[in-house]
Short mmCIF file of C-alpha atoms and ligand atoms in Angstrom, two decimals:
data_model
loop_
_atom_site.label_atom_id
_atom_site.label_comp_id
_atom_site.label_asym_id
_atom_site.label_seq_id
_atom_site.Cartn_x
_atom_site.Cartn_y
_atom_site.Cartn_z
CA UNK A 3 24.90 -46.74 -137.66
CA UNK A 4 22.62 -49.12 -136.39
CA UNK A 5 23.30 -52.24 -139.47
CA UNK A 6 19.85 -53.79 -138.60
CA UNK A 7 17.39 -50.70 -138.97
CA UNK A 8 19.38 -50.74 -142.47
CA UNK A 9 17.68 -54.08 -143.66
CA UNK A 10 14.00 -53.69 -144.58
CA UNK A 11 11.50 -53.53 -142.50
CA UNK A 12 9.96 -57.26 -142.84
CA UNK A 13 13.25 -58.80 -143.46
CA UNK A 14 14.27 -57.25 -139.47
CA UNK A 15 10.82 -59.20 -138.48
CA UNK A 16 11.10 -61.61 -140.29
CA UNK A 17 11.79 -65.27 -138.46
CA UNK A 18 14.11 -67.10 -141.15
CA UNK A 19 12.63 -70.94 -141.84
CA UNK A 20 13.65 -73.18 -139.07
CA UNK A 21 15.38 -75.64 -141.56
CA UNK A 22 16.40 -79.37 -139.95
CA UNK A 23 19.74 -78.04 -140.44
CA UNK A 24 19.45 -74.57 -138.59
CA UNK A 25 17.53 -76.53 -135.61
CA UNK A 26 20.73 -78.33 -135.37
CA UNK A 27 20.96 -81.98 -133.26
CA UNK A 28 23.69 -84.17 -132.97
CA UNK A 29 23.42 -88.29 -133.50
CA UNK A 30 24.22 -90.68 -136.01
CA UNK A 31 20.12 -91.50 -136.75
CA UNK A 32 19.20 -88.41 -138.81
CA UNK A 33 15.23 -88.52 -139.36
CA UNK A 34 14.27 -84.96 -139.26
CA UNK A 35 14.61 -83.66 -142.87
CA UNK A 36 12.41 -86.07 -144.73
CA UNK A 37 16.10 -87.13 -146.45
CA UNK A 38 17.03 -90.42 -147.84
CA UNK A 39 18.83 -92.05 -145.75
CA UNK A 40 21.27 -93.21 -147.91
CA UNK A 41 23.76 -91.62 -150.26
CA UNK A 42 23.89 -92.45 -154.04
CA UNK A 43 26.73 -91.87 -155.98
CA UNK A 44 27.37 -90.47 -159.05
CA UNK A 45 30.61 -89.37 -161.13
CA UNK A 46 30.95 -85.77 -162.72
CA UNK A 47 30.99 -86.17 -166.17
CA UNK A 48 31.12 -82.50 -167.43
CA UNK A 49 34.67 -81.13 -166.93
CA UNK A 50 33.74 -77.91 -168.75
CA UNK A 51 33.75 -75.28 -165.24
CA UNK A 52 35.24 -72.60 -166.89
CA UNK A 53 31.33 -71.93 -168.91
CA UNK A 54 28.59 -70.76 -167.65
CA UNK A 55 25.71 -73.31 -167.18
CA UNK A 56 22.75 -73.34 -170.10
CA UNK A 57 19.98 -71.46 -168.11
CA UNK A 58 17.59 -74.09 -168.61
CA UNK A 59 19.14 -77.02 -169.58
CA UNK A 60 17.37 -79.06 -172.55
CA UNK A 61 18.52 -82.39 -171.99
CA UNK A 62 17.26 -82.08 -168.20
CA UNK A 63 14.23 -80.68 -169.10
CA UNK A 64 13.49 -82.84 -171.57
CA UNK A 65 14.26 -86.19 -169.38
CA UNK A 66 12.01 -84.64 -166.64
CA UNK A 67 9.23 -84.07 -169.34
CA UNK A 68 9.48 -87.43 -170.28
CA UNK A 69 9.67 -88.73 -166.04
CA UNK A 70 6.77 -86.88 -165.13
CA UNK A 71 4.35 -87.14 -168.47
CA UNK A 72 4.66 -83.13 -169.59
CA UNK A 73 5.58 -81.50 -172.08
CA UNK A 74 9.30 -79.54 -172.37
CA UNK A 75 7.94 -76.27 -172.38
CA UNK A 76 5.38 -77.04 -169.40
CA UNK A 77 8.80 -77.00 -167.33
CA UNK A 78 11.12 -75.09 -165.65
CA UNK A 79 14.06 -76.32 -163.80
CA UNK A 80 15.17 -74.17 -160.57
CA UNK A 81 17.44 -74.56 -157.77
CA UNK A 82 14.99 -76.98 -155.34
CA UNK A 83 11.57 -76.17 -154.86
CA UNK A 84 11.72 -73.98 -152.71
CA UNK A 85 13.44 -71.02 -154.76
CA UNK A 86 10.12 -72.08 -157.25
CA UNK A 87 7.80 -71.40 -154.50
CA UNK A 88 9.95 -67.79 -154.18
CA UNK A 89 9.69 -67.04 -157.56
CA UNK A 90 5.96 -67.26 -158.25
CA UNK A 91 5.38 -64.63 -155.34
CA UNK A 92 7.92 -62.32 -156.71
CA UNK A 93 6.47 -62.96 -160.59
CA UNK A 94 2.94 -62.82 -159.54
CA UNK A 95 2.65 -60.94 -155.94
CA UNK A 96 2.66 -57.10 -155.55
CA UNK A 97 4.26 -56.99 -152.14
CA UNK A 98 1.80 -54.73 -149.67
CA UNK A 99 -1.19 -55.63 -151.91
CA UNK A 100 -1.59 -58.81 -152.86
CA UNK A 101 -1.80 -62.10 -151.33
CA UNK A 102 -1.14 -65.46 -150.96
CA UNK A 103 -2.92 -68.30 -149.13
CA UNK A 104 -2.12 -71.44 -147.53
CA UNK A 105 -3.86 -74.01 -145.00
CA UNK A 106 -1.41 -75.10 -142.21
CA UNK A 107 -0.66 -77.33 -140.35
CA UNK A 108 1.84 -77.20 -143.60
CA UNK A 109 4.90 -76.59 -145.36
CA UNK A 110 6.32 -73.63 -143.49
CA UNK A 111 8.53 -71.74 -146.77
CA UNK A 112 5.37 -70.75 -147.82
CA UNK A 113 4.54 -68.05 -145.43
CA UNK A 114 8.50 -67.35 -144.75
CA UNK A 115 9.15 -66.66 -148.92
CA UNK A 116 6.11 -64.52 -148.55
CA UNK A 117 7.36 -62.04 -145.12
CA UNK A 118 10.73 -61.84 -146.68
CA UNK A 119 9.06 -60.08 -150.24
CA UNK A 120 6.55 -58.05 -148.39
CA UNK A 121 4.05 -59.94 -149.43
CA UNK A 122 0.45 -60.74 -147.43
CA UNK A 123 -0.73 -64.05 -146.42
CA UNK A 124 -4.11 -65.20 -145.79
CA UNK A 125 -3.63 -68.48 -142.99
CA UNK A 126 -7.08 -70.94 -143.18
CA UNK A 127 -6.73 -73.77 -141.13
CA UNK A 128 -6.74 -77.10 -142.75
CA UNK A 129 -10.23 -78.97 -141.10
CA UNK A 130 -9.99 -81.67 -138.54
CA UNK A 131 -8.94 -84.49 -141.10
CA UNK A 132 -6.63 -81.69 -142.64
CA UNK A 133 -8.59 -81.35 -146.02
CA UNK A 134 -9.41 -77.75 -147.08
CA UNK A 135 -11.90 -76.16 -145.21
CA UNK A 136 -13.26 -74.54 -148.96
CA UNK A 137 -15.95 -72.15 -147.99
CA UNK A 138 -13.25 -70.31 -145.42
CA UNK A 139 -10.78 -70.29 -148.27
CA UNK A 140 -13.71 -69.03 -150.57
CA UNK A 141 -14.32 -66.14 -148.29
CA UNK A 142 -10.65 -64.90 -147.84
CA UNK A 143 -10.18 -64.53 -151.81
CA UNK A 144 -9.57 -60.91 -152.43
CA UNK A 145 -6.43 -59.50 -153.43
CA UNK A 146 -5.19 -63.67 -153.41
CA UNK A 147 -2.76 -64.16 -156.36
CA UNK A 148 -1.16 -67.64 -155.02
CA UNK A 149 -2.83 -70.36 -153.09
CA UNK A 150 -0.15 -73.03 -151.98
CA UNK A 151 -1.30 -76.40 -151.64
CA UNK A 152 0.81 -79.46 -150.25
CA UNK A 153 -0.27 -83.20 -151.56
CA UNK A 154 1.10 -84.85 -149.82
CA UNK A 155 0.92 -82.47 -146.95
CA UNK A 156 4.21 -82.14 -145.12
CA UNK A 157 3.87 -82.80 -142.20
CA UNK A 158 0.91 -84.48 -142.00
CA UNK A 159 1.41 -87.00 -144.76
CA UNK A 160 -2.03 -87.24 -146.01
CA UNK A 161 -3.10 -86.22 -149.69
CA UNK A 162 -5.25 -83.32 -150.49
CA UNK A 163 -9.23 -84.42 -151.27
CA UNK A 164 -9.28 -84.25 -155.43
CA UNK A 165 -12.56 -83.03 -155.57
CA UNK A 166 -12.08 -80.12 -153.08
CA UNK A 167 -8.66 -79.53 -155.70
CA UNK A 168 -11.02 -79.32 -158.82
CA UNK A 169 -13.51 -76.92 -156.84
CA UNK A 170 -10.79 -74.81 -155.68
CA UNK A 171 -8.91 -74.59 -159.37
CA UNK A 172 -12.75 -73.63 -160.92
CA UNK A 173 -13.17 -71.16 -158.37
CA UNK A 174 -10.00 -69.57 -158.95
CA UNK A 175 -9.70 -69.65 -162.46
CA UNK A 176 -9.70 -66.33 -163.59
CA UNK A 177 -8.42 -65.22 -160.60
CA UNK A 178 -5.30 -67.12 -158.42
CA UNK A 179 -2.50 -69.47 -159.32
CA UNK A 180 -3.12 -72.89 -157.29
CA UNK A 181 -0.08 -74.43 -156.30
CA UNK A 182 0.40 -78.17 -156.00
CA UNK A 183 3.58 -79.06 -153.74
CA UNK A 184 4.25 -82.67 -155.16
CA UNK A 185 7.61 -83.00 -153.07
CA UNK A 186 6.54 -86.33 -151.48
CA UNK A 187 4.65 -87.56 -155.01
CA UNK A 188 7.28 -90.11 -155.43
CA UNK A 189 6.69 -92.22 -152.93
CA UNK A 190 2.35 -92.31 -154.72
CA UNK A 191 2.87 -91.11 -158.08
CA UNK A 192 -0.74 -92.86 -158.50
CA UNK A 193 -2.17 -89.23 -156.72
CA UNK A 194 -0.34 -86.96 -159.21
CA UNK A 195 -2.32 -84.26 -160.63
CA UNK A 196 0.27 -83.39 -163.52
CA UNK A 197 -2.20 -84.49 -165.57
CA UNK A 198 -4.88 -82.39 -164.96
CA UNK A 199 -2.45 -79.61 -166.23
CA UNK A 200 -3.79 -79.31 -169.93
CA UNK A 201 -7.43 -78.70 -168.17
CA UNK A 202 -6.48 -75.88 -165.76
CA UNK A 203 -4.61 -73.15 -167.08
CA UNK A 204 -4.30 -71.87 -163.43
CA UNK A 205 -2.30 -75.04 -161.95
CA UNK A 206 1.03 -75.11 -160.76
CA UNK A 207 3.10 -78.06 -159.85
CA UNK A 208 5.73 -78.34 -158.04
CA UNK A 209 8.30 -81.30 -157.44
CA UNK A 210 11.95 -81.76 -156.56
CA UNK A 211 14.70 -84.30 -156.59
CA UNK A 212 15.53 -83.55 -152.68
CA UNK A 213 13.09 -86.46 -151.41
CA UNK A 214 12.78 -89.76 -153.41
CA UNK A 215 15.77 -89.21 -155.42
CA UNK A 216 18.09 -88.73 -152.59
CA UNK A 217 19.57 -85.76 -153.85
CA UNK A 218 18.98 -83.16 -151.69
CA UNK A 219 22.43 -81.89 -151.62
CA UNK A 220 22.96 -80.82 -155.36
CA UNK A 221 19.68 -78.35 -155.00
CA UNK A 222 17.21 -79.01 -158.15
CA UNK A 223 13.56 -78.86 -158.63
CA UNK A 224 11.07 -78.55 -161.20
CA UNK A 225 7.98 -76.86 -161.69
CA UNK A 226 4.81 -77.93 -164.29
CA UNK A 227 2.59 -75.26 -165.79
CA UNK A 228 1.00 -73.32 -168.53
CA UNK A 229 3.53 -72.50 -170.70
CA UNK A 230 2.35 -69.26 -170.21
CA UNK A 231 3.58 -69.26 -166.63
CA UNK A 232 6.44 -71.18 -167.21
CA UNK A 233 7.40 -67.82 -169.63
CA UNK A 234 6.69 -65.40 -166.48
CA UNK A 235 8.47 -66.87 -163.86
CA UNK A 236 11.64 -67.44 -166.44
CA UNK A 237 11.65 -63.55 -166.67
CA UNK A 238 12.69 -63.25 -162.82
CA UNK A 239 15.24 -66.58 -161.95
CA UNK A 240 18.71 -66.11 -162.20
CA UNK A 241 20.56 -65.92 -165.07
CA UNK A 242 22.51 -69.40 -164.42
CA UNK A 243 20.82 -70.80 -161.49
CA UNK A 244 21.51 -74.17 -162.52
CA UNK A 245 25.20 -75.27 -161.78
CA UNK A 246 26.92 -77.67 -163.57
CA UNK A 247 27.80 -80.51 -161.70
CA UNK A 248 23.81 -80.38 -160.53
CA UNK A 249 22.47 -80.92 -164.21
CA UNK A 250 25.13 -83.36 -164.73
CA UNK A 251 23.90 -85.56 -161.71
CA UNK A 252 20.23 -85.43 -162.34
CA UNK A 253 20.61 -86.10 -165.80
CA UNK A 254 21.91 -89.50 -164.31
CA UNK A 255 19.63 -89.68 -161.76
CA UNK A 256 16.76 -89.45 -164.94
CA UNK A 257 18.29 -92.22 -166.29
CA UNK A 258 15.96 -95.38 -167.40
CA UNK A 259 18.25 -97.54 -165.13
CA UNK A 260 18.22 -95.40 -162.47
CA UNK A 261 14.53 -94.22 -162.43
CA UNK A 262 14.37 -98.51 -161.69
CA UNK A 263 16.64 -97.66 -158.74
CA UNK A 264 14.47 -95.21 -157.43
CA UNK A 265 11.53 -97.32 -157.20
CA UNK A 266 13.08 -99.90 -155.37
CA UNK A 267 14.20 -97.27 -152.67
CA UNK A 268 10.85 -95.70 -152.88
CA UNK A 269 9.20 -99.14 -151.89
CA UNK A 270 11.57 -99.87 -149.26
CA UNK A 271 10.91 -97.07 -147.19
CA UNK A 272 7.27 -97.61 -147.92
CA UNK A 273 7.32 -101.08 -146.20
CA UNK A 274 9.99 -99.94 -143.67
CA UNK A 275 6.55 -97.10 -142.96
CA UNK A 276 4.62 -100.25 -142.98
CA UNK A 277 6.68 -101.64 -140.20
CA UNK A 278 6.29 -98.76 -138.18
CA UNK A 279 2.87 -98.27 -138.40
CA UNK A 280 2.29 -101.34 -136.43
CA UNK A 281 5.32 -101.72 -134.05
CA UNK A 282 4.78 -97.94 -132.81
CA UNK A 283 0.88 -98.63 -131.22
CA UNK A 284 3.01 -101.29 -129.12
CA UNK A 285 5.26 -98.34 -127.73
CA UNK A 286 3.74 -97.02 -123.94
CA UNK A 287 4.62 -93.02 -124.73
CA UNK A 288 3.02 -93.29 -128.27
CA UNK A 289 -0.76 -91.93 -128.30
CA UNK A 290 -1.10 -91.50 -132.08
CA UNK A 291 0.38 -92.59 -135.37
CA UNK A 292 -1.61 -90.98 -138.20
CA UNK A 293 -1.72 -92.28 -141.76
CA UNK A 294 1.14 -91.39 -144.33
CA UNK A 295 1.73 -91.51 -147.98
CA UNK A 296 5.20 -90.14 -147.94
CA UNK A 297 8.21 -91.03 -146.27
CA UNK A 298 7.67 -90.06 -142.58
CA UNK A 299 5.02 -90.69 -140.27
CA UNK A 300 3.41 -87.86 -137.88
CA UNK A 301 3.12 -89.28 -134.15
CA UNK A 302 1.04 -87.75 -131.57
CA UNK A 303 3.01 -88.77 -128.22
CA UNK A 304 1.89 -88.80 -124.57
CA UNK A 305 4.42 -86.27 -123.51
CA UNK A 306 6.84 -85.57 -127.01
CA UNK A 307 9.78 -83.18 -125.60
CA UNK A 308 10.42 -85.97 -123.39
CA UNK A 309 10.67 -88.03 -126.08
CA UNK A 310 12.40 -85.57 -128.06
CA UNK A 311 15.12 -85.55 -125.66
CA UNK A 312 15.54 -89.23 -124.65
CA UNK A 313 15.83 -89.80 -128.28
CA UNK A 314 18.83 -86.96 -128.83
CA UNK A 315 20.06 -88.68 -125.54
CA UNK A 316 20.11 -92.02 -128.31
CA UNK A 317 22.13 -89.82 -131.31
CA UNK A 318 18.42 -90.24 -132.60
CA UNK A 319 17.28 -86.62 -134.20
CA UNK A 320 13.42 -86.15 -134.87
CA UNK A 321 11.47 -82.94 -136.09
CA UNK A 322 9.32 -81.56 -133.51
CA UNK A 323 5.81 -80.50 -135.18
CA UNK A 324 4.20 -79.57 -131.85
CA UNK A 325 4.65 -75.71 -132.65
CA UNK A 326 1.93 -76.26 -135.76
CA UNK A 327 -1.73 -75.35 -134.94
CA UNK A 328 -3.52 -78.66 -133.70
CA UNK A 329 -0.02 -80.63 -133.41
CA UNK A 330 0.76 -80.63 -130.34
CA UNK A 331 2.75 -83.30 -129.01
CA UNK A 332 3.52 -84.47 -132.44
CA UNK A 333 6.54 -85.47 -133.99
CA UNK A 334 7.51 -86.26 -137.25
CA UNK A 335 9.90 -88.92 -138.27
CA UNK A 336 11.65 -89.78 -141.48
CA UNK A 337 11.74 -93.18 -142.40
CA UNK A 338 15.06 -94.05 -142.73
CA UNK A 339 16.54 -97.58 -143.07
CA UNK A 340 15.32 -100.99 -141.39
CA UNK A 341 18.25 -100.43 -139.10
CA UNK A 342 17.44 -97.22 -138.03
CA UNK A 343 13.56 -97.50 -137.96
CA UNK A 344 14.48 -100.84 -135.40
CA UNK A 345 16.78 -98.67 -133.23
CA UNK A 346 13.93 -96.05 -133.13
CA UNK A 347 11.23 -98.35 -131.88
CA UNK A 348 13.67 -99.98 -129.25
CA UNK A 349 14.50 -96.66 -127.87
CA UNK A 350 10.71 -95.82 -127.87
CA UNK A 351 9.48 -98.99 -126.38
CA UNK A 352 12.36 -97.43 -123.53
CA UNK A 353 10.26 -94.55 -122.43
CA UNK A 354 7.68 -95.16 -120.16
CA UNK A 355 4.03 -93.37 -120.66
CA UNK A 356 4.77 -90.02 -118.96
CA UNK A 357 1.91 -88.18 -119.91
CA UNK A 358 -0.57 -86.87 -118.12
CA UNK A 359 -3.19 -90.20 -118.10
CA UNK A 360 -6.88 -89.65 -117.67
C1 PLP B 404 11.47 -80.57 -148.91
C2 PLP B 404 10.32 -79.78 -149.41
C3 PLP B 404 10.46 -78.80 -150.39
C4 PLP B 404 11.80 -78.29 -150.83
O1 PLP B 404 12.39 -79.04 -151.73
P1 PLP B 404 13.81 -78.58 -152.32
O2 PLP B 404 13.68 -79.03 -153.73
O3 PLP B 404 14.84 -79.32 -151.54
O4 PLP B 404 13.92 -77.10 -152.21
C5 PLP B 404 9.33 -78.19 -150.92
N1 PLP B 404 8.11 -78.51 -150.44
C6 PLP B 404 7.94 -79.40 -149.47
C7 PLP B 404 6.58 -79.71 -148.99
C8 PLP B 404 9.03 -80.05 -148.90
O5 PLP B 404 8.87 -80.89 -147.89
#
């Protein structure tokens, strides 16, 4: 027997996500996964293993709620954001029939949770500045049940237009779920549109603790809605998707005293981005660095797999966005800390402009 004509049709297609991990590197300056680059610590205070987890746990949702300005039942806690951005396509999505949408360059678990359930996608370029390009999405609308949206846009960095957002949620109304991906949000929770929830019943948010709270190791996000929604998409999660020890640390991580914490790391790496976006002009193999609200910047280069490899050559690992429509020869790089952002530029300022010149 042939074991892959056994698997289902899509899922022996399907490309898995190239995750930062899978893509692999080696080097001590890790700036590819948009991580923090440094590790908080926490104790486990809940020694009670032998139970099963609450499903949803109260206390968690409830100090979320309170974080992010919702209400409790406007929440539902899931295992990152990505298994969130899995679960409204298997809630909402008839797979062979209906659709979802999304406007790269962007987030690429969008259209990989979507080929591994069968489901359709409908791919409209973001424009030229990478704001929705509305009357192409307005014309691909059939059969479109999800529309996933990413503010700011990984991995461009800038934030979506809010008046091409309020369009697109009246259009849809009746119609499609929009999805906000608020991963980066954190780092300008000024550009939140949580709450604009209690005026679109079709809004989805999405957010996770991966990014500015430097946990992406214990795997938790959190997703805002319409109660309504929130009561759909608790019908297909897992029966205990949320592990103990994870509740336990984000419950800390919620903390008043921590949520202090947070800020301060969120404005380091925001002046540490500061930094870079005017010591990386000075580098010879740099063409572009485009503006950023989160916590990497996207840099067009002169030649970037060069630059790719001299900085692997460094133990310096990058994410190479060139493979994205209208990226090429960009990379993206996490800001890490002052240390590593310096030993970045002096590698760059290194490399000599390679690429092809006028
Ligand atoms: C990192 C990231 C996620 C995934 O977050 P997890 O909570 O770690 O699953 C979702 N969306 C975007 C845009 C991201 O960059």
């Amino acid at each position: 027997m042939n074991i892959q004509e056994l698997a289902r049709k899509n899922v022996q297609i399907l490309t898995p996500y190239q995750s930062a991990r899978r893509v692999g590197g080696s080097g001590d300056v890790w700036l590819n996964a948009n991580e923090f680059p440094r590790a908080p610590s926490y104790p486990l205070t809940q020694q009670t293993l032998n139970r099963y987890p609450e499903a949803q746990p109260q206390a968690l949702l409830a100090a979320y709620a309170r974080y992010a300005g919702v209400r409790d039942e406007q929440l539902m806690v899931s295992r990152g954001a990505d298994e969130a951005i899995q679960l409204l396509m298997l809630a909402f999505c008839e797979p062979d029939q209906d659709f979802i949408l999304y406007c790269p360059p962007t987030y690429g678990m969008y259209g990989v949770s979507a080929e591994t359930l069968g489901v359709g996608c409908r791919v409209i370029r973001g424009k030229t500045d990478w704001q929705l390009d509305l009357p192409a999405i307005k014309a691909a609308l059939d059969n479109v049940k999800l529309i996933y949206l990413c503010s700011p846009n990984n991995p461009t960095g800038n934030l979506l237009n809010q008046d091409d957002l309020r369009e697109l949620l009246a259009i849809t109304r009746d119609q499609a779920l929009v999805i906000v991906d608020e991963a980066y949000i954190d780092f300008c929770p000024e550009h939140s549109v949580v709450h604009w929830l209690s005026t679109y019943p079709n809004l989805v948010i999405l957010r996770t603790l991966s990014k500015a709270f430097a946990l992406a190791g214990i795997r938790c996000g959190f997703t805002m809605a319409h109660p309504d929604i929130i009561q759909i998409l608790l019908k297909v999660i897992a029966p205990y998707p949320m592990p103990t020890p994870t509740v336990d640390i984000a419950l800390q991580a919620l903390s008043e005293k921590n949520l202090e914490t947070v800020k301060n790391n969120v404005n380091e790496i925001i002046d540490n981005r500061q930094w870079l976006v005017h010591v990386l002009p000075i580098c010879d193999c740099v063409d572009q660095v485009f503006d950023s609200q989160a916590n990497w910047l996207l840099v067009r280069f002169y030649d970037s797999s060069d630059v790719f490899r001299r900085l692997s050559e460094e133990g310096i690992v990058l994410r190479d966005q060139g493979r994205q429509p209208g990226l090429r020869n960009c990379l993206r790089i996490t800001i890490g800390t002052l240390e590593e952002c310096e030993k970045t530029v002096s590698a760059l300022r290194a490399i000599p402009c390679t690429g092809s010149l006028p």
